Tab-separated table of C-alpha atoms in Angstrom:
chain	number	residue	atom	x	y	z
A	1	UNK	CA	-42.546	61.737	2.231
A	2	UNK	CA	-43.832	62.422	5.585
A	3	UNK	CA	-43.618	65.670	7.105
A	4	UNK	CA	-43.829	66.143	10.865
A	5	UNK	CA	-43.453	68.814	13.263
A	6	UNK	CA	-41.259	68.973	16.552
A	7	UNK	CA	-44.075	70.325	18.824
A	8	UNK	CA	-46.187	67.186	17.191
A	9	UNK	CA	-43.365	64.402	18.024
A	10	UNK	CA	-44.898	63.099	20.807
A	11	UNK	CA	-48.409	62.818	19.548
A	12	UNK	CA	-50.179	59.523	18.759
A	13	UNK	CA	-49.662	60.063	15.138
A	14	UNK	CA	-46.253	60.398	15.273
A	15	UNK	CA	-45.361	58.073	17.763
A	16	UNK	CA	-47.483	55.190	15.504
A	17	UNK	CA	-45.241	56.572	12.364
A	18	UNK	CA	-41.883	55.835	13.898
A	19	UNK	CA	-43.013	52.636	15.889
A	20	UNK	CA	-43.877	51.644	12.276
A	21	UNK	CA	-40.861	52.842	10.434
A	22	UNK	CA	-39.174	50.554	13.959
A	23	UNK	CA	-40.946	47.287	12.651
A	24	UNK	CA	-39.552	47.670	9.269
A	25	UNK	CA	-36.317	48.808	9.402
A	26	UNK	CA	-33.493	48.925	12.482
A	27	UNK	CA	-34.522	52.316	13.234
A	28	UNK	CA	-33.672	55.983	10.973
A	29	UNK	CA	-30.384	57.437	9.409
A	30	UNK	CA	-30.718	61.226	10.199
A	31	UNK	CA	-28.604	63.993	9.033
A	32	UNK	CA	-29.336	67.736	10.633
A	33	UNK	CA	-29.565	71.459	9.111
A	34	UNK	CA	-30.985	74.711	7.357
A	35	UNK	CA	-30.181	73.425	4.081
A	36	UNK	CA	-30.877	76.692	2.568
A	37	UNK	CA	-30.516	76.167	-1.270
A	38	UNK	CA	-30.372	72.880	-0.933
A	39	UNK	CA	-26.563	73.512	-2.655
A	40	UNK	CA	-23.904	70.515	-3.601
A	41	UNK	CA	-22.007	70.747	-0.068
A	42	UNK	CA	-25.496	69.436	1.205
A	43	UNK	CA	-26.039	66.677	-1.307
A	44	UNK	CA	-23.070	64.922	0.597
A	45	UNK	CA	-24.508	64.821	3.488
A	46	UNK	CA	-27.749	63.791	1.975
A	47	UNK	CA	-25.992	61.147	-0.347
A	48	UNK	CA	-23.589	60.056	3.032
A	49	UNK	CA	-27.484	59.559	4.463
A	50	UNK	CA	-29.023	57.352	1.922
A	51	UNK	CA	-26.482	55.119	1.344
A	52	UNK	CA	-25.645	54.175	5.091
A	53	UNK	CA	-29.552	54.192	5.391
A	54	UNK	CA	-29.857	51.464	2.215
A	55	UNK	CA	-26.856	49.449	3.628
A	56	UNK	CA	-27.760	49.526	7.033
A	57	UNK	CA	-32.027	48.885	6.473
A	58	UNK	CA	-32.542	52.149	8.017
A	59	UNK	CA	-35.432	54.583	6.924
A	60	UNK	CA	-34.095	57.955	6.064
A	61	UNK	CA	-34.786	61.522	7.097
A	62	UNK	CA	-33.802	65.139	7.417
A	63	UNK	CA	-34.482	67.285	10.788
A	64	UNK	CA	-34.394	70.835	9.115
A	65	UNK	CA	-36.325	74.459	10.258
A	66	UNK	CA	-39.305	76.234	8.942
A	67	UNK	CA	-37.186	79.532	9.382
A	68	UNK	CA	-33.778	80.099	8.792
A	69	UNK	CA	-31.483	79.792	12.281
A	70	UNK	CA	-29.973	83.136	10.767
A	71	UNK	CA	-33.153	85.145	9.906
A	72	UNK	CA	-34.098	84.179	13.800
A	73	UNK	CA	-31.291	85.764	15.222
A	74	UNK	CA	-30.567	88.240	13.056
A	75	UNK	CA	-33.831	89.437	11.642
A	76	UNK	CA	-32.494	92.765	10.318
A	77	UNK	CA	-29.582	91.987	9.059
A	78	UNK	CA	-30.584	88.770	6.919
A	79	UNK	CA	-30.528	88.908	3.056
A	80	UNK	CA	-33.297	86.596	2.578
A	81	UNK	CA	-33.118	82.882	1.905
A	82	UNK	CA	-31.706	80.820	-1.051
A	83	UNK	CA	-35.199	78.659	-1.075
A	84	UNK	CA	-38.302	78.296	0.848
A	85	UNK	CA	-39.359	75.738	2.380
A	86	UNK	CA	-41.648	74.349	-0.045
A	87	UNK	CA	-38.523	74.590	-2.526
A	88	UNK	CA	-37.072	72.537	0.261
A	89	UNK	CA	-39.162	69.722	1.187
A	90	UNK	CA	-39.606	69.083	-2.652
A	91	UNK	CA	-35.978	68.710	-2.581
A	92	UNK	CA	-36.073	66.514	-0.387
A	93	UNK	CA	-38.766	64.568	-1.668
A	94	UNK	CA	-37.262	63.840	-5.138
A	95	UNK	CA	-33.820	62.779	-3.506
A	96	UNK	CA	-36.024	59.720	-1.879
A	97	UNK	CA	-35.891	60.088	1.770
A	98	UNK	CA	-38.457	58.921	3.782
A	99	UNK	CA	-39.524	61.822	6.271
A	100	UNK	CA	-38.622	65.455	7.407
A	101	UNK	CA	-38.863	66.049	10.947
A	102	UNK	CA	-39.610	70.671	11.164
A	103	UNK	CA	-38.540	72.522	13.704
A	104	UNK	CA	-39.732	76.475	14.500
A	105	UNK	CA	-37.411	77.832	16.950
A	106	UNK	CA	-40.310	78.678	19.719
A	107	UNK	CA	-41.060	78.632	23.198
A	108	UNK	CA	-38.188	76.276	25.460
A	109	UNK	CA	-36.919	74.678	21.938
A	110	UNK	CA	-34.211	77.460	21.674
A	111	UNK	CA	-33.414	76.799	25.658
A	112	UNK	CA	-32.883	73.125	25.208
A	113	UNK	CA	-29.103	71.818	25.616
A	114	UNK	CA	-27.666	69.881	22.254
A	115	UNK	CA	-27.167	66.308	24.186
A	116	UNK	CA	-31.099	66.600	25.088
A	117	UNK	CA	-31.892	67.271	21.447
A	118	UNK	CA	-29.871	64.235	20.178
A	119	UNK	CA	-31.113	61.986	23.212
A	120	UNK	CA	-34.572	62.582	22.002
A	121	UNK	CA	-33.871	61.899	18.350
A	122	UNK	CA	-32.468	58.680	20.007
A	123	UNK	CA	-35.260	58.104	21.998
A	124	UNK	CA	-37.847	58.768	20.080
A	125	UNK	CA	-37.219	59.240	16.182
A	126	UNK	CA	-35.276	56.168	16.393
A	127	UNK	CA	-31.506	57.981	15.253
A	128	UNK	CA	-29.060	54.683	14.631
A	129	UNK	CA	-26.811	57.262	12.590
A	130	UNK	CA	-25.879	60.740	11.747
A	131	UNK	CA	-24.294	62.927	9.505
A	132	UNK	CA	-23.588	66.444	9.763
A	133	UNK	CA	-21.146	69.078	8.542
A	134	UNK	CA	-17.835	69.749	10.480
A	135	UNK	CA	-18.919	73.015	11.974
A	136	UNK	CA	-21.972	71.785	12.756
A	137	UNK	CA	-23.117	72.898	16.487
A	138	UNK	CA	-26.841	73.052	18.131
A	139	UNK	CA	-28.193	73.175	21.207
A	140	UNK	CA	-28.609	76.658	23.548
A	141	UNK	CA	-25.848	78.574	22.663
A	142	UNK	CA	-24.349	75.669	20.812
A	143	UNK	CA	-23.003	74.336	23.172
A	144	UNK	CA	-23.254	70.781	21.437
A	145	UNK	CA	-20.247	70.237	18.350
A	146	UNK	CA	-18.692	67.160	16.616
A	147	UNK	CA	-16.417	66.696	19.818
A	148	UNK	CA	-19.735	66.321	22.013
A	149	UNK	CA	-21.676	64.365	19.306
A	150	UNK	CA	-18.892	62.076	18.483
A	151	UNK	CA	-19.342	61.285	22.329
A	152	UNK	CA	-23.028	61.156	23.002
A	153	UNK	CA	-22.795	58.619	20.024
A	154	UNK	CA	-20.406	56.270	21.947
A	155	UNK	CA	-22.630	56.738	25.148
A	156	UNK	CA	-25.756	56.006	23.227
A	157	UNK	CA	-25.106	53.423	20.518
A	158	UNK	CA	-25.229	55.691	17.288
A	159	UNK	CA	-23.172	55.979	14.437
A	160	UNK	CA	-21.730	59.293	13.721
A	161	UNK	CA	-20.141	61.014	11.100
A	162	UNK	CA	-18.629	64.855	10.829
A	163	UNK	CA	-18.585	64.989	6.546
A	164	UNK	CA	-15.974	67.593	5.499
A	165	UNK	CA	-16.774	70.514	3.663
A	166	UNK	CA	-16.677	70.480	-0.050
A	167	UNK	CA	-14.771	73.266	-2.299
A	168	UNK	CA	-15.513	74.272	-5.567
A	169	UNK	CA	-12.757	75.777	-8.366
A	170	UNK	CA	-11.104	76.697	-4.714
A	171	UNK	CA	-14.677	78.247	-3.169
A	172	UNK	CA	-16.149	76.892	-0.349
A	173	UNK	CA	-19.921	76.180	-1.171
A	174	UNK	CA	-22.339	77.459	1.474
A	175	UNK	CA	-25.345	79.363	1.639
A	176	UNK	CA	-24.034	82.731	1.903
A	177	UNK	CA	-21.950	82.456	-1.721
A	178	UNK	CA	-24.867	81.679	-3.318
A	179	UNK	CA	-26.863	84.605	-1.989
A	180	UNK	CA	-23.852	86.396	-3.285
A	181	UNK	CA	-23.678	85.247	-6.165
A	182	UNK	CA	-27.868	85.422	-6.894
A	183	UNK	CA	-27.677	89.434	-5.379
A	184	UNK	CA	-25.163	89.831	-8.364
A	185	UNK	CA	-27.354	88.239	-10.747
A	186	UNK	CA	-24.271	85.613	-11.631
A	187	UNK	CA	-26.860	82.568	-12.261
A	188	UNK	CA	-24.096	80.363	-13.592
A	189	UNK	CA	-22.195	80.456	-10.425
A	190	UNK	CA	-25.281	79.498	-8.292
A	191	UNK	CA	-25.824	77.271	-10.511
A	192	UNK	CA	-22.378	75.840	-10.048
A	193	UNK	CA	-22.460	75.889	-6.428
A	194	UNK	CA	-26.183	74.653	-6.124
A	195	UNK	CA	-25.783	71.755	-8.687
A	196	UNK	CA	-29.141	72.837	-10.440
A	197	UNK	CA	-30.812	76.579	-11.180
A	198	UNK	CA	-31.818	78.875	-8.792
A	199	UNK	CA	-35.271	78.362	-8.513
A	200	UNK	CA	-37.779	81.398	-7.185
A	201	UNK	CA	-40.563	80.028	-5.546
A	202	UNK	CA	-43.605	81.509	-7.283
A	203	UNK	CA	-46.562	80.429	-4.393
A	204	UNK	CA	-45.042	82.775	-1.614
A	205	UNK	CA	-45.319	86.202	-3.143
A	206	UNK	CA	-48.895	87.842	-3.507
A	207	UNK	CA	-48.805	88.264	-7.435
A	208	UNK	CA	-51.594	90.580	-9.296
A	209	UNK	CA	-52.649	90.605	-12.802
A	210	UNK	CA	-52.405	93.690	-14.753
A	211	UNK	CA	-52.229	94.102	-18.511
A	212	UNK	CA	-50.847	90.350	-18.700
A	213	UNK	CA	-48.280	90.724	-16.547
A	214	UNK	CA	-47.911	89.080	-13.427
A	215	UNK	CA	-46.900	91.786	-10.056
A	216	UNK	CA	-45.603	91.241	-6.629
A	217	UNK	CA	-44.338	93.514	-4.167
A	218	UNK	CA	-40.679	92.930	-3.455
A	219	UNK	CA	-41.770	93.073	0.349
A	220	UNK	CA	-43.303	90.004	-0.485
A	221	UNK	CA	-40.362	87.526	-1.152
A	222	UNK	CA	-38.507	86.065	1.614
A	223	UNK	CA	-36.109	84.773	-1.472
A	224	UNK	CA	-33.122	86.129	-2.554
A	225	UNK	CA	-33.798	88.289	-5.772
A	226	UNK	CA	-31.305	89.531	-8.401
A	227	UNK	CA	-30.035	92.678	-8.152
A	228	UNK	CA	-32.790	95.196	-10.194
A	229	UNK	CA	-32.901	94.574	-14.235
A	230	UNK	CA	-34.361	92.812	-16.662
A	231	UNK	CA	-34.128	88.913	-16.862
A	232	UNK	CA	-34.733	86.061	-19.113
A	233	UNK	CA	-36.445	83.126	-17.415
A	234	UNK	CA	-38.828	80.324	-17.251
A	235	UNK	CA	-42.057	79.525	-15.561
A	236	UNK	CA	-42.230	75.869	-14.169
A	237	UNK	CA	-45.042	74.158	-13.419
A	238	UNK	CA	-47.677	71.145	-12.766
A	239	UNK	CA	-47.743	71.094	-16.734
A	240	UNK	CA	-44.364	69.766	-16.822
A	241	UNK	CA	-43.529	72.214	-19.999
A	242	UNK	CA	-41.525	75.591	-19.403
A	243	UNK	CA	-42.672	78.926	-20.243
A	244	UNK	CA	-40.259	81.706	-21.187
A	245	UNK	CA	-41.369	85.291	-19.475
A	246	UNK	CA	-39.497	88.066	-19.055
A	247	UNK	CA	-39.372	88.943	-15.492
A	248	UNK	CA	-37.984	92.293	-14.022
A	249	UNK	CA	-37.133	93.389	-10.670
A	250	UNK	CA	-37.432	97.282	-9.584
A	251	UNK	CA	-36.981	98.990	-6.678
A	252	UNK	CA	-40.527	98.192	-5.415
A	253	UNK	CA	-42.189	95.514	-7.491
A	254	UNK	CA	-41.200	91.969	-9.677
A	255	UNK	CA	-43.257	92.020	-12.685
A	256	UNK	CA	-43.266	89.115	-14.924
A	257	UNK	CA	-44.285	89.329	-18.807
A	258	UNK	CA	-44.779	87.363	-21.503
A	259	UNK	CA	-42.481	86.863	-24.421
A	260	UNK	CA	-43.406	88.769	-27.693
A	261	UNK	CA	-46.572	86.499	-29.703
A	262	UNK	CA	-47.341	84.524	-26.104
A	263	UNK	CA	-49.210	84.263	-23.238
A	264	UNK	CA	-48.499	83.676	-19.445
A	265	UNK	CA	-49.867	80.859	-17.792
A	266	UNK	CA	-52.427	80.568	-15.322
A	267	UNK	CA	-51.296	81.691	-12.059
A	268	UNK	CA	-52.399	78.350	-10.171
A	269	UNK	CA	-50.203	76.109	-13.214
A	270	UNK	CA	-46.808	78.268	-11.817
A	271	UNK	CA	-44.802	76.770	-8.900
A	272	UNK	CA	-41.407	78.110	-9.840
A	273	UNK	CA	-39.108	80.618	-11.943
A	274	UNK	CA	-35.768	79.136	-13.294
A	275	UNK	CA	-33.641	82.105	-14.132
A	276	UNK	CA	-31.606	81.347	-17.513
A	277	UNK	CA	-28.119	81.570	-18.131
């Protein structure tokens, strides 16, 4: 899966990539969002990608941010994220599309208007169709939603759909009831709403060995973390085998420890921590 970054688009590189993509396909099926988790409600617009995207011959992407919209405008006031983006990309990876077009909301990027944003994935990421939720908006002050985009599609020859929300046991799933449901330490729900564990990334935080235990200021995670305790879980890796630890979360630190009669890992075989049920 390629990765490429907005301020990069126009480079040689880039332009080469999607010229390519162009001569082997009828252009790129593109859907549009955080997709902080990634959680079930986003797997339909991911599935409602691929499959007009294997139909219609075209190759298949995401445009998602390196930082959360939310943590951008509210910096103080946001929880923390469901995922990172390394959690994210590899996501995106295993589901099978093609390329991830990153944005980092910088410079005249958070000035631009919505119908300039789409024109360019038009013009120059090759968009033949979208999909995005029904409360989707972008552009400065989003100013751009379905109504708009449901236009600009007519205007510019792009298919375009608005995929409704999706409910769960009478629950919307979104980001936010996930973070709930994490802060409370309710893993099965997450679980639930995800479609697959919560998974804490274990490359972002600084970790330290001391007396075979693994530490980490809580400063240090832009995750989500359970409320404080004690917690079962397992360490995933490049070894493909789970590890049980014990991992628990203070006021201050996350310290994870081995099980009785074990031994942790090496700190460069961890990428993630599954928290069990």
């Amino acid at each position: 899966m390629k990765v490429i970054h907005w301020d990069l688009l126009n480079t040689p590189e880039s332009q080469t990539f999607f010229k390519n993509i162009c001569s082997k396909h009828k252009g790129t099926a593109l859907t549009i969002g955080g997709f902080d988790g990634p959680h079930l409600g986003h797997q339909v617009l991911f599935d409602s990608v691929l499959s007009v995207g294997a139909k219609s011959n075209l190759s298949c992407g995401v445009v998602t941010f390196v930082n959360s919209p939310g943590k951008i405008k509210n910096p103080n006031m946001y929880p923390g994220n469901v995922s990172t983006l390394t959690v994210r990309l590899a996501k995106m990876d295993e589901l099978g599309f093609d390329f991830v077009l990153l944005i980092d909301f910088s410079g005249d990027l958070g000035r631009m208007a919505g119908g300039v944003f789409l024109e360019i994935l038009v013009k120059t990421v090759y968009m033949r169709y979208l999909a995005v939720g029904p409360d989707f908006r972008c552009g400065h002050r989003l100013d751009t939603g379905t109504a708009e985009i449901a236009a600009l599609a007519r205007l510019e020859g792009f298919r375009f759909d608005s995929i409704p929300q999706i409910e769960l046991d009478g629950c919307r799933i979104s980001s936010s009831s996930i973070r709930k449901a994490i802060q409370n330490a309710d893993f099965a729900l997450a679980e639930n709403l995800l479609g697959h564990p919560f998974l804490l990334d274990f490359t972002a935080p600084s970790w330290e060995i001391k007396d075979n235990s693994f530490i980490a200021p809580i400063s240090s995670f832009t995750q989500i973390v359970p409320r404080r305790g004690n917690y079962s879980v397992l360490l995933l890796g490049i070894s493909g085998k789970p590890v049980s630890a014990t991992m628990q979360i203070t006021e201050e630190s996350v310290v994870l420890s081995p099980v009785s009669q074990s031994c942790l890992p090496e700190i460069s075989q961890i990428t993630t921590v599954s928290f069990r049920l």
